[in-house]
Backbone as JSON, one array per atom type, in Angstrom:
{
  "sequence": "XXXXXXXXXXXXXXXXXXXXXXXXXXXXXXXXXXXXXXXXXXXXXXXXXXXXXXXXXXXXXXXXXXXXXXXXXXXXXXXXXXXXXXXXXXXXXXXXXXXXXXXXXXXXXXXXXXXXXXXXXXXX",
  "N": [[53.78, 83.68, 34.83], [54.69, 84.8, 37.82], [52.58, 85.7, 40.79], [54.25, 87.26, 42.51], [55.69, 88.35, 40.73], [54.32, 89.94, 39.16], [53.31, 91.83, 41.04], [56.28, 93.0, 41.5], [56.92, 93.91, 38.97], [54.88, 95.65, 38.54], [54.23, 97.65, 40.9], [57.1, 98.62, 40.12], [56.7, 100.23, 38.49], [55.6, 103.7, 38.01], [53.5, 104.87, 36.63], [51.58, 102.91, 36.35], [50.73, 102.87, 38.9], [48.22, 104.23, 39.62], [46.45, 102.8, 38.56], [46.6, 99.98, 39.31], [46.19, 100.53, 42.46], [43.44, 101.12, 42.01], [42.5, 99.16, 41.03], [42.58, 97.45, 43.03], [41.5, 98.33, 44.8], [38.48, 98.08, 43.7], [38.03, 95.15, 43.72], [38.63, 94.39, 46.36], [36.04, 95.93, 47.14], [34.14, 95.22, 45.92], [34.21, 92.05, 46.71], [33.49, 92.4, 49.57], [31.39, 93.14, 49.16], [29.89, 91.09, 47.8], [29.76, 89.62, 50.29], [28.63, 90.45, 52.11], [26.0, 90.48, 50.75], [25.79, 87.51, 50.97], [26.29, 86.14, 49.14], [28.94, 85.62, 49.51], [32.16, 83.69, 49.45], [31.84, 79.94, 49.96], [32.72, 79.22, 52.43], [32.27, 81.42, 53.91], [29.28, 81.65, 53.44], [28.72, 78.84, 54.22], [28.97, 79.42, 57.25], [27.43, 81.3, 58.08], [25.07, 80.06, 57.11], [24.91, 78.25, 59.38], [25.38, 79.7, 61.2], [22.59, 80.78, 61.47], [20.81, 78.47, 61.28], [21.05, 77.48, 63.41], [20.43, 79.47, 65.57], [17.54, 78.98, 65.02], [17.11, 76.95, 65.86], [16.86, 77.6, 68.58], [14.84, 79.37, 68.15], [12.78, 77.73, 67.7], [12.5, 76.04, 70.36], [12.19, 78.08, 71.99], [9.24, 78.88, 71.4], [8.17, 76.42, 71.9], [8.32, 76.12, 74.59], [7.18, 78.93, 75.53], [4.57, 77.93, 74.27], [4.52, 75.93, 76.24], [3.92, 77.12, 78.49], [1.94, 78.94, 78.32], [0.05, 77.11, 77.72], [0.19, 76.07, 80.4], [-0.61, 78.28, 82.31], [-3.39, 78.77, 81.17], [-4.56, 76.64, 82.24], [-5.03, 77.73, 84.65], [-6.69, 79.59, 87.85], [-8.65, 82.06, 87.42], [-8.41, 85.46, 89.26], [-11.16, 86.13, 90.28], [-12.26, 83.41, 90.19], [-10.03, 82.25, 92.34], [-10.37, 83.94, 94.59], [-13.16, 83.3, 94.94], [-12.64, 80.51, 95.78], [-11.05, 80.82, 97.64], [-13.24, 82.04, 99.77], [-14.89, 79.87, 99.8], [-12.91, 78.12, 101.01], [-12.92, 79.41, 103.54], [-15.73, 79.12, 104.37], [-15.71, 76.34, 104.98], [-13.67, 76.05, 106.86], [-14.95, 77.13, 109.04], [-16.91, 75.34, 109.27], [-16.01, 73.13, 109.9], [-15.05, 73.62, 112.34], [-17.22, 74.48, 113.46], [-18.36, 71.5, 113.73], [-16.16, 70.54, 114.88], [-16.57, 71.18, 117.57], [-19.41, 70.22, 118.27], [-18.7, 67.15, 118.06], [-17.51, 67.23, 120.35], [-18.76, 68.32, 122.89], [-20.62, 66.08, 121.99], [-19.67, 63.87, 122.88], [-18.65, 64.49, 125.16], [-21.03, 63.9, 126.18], [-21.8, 61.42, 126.03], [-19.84, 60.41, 127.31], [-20.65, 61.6, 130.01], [-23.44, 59.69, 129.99], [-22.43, 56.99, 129.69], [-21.0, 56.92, 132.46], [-23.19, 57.29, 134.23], [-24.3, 54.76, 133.35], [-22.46, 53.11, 134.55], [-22.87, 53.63, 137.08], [-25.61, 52.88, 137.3], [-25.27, 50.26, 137.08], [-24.05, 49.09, 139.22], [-25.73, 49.64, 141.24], [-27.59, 47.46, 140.99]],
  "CA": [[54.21, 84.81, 35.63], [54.21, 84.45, 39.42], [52.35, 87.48, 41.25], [54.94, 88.14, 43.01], [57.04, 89.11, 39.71], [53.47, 90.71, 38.65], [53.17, 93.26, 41.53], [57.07, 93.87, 41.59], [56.64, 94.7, 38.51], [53.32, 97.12, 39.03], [55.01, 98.69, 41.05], [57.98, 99.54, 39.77], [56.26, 101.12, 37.34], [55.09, 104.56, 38.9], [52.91, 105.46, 36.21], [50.34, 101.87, 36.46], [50.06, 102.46, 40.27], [46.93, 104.04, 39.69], [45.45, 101.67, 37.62], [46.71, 98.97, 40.43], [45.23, 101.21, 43.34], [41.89, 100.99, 41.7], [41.84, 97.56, 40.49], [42.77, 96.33, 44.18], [39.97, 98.84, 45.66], [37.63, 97.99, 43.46], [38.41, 93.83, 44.25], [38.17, 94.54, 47.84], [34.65, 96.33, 47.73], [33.34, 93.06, 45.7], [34.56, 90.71, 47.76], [32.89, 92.54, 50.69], [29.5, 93.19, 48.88], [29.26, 89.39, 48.28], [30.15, 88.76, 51.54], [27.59, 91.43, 52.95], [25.11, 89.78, 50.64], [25.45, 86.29, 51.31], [26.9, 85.64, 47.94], [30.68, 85.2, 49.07], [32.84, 82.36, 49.48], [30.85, 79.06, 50.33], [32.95, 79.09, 53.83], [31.32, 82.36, 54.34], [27.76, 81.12, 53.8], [28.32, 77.43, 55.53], [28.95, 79.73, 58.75], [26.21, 82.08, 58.08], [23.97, 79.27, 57.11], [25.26, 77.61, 60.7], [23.96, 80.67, 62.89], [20.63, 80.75, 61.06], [20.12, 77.21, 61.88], [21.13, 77.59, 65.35], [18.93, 80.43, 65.72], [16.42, 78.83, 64.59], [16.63, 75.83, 66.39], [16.72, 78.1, 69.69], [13.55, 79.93, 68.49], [11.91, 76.71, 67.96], [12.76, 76.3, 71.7], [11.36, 79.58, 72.83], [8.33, 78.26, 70.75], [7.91, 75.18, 72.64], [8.62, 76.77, 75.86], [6.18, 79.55, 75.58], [3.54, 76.94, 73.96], [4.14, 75.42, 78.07], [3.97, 78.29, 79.56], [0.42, 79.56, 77.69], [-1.08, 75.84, 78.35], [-0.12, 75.92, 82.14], [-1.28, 79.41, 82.43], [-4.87, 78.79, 80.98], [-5.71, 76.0, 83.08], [-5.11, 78.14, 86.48], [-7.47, 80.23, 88.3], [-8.74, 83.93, 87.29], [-8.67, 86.27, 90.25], [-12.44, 85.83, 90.62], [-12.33, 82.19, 90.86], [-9.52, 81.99, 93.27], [-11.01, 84.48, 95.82], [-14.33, 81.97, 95.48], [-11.87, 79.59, 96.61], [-10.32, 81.81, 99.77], [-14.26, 81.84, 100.46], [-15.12, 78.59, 100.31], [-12.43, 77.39, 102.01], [-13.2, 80.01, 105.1], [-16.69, 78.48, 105.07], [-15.45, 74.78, 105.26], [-12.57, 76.03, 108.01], [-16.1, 77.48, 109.42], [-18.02, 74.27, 109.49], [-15.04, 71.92, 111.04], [-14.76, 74.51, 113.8], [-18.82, 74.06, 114.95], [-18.54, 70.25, 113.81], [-15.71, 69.99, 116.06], [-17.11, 71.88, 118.63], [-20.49, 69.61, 118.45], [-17.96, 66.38, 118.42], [-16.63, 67.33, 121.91], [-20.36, 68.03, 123.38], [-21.0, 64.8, 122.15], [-18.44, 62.96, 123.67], [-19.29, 64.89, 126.99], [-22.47, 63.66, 126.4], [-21.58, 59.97, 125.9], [-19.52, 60.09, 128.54], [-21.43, 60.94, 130.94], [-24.34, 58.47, 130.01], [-21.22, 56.01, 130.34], [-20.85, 57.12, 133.71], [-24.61, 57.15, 134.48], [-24.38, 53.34, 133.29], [-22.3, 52.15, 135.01], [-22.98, 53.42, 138.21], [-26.19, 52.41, 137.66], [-24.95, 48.76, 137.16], [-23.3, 48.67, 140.38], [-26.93, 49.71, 142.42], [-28.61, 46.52, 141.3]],
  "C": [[53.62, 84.65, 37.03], [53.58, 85.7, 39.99], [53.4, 87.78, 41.59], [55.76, 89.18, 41.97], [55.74, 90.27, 39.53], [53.24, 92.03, 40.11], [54.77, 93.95, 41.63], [57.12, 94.58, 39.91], [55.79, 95.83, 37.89], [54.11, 97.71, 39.62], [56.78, 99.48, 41.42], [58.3, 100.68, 38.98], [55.07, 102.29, 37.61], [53.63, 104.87, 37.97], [51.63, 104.16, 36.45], [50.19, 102.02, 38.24], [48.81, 103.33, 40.66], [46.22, 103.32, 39.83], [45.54, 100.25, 38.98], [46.05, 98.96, 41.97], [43.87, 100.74, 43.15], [41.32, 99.72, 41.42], [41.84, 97.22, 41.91], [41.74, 97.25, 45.17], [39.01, 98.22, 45.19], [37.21, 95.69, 43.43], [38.01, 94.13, 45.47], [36.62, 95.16, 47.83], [33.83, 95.19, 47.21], [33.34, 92.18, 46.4], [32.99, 91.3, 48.92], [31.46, 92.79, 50.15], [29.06, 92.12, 48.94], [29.31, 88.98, 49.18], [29.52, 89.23, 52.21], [26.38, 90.12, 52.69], [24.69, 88.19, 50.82], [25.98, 85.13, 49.95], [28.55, 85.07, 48.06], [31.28, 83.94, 48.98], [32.3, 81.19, 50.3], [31.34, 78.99, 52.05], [32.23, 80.45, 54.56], [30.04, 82.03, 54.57], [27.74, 80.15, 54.32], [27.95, 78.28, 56.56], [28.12, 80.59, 59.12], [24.92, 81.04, 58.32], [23.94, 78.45, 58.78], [24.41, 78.06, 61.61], [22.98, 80.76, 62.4], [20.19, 79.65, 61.6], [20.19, 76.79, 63.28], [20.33, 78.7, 65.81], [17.67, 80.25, 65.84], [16.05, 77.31, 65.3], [16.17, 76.59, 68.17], [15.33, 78.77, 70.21], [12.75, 79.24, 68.68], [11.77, 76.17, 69.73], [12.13, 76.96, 72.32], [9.9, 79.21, 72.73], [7.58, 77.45, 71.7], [7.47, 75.69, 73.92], [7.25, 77.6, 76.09], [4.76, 79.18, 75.32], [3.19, 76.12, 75.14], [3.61, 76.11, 78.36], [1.93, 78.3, 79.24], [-0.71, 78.45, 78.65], [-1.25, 75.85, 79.99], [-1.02, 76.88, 82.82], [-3.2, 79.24, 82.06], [-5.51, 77.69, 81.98], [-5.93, 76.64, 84.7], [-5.87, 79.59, 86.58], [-7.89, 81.46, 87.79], [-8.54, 84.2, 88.85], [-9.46, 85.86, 90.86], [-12.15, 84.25, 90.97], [-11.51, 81.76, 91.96], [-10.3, 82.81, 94.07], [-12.83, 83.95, 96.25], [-13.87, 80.94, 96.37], [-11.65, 79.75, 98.02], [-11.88, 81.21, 100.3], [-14.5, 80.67, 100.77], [-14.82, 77.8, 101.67], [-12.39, 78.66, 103.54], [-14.55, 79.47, 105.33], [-16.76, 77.09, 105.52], [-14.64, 75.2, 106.48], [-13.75, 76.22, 109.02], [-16.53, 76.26, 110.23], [-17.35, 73.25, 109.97], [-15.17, 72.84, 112.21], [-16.1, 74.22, 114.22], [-18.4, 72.48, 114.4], [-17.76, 69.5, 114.68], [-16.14, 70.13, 117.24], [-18.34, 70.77, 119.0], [-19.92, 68.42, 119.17], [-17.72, 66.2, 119.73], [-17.57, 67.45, 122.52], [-20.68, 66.78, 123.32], [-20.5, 63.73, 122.65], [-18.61, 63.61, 124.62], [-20.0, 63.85, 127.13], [-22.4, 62.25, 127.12], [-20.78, 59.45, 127.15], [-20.16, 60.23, 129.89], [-23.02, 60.17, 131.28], [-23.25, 57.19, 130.26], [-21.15, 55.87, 131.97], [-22.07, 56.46, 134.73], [-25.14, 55.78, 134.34], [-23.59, 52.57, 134.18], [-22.45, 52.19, 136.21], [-24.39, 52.59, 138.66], [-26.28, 50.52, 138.11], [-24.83, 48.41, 138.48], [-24.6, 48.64, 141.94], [-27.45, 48.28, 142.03], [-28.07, 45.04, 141.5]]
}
């Protein structure tokens, strides 16, 4: 018996289209419970099982990522130690500014003992 003969004759027959109602509700809410739960048709769970594993390869990702992030983050400065830094480096910007300053005095200097040489050269 082909369905098709089997539902024309369900319902031609007024009095089983209860019974046919209920059987084909109660088919349809199965289906969809196994298919809620993870139980339904294996093409259902391949494609379930698919996005889990793509999910899960993405979190592993995030994982990784955030496992950078943490490491880069711990090796750089607190607050406190950078604004040691600022200082520092205003007392080094400090200490080129008189060392240049001295530099250029001393090169006066040199120059004019340079000067002072050679004129003396030229008296004797």
């Amino acid at each position: 018996m082909d369905i098709s003969e089997y539902l024309r004759l369900a319902l031609s027959r007024p009095d089983l289209w209860g019974l046919f109602a209920s059987s084909a509700v109660i088919i349809t809410g199965l289906y969809l419970k196994f298919k809620a739960d993870g139980k339904g048709p294996p093409a259902d769970r391949l494609d379930t099982s698919t996005k889990i594993e793509t999910v899960a390869k993405r979190l592993d990702g995030f994982d990784k990522r955030l496992a950078r992030v943490e490491s880069d983050i711990e090796h750089l400065p607190t607050r406190e130690e950078f604004h040691q830094m600022e200082l520092g480096m205003v007392k080094l910007q400090e200490r080129s500014v008189g060392i240049e300053r001295t530099t250029e005095s001393t090169g006066r200097a040199v120059g004019r003992i340079e000067d002072y040489m050679i004129s003396m050269k030229g008296r004797k």
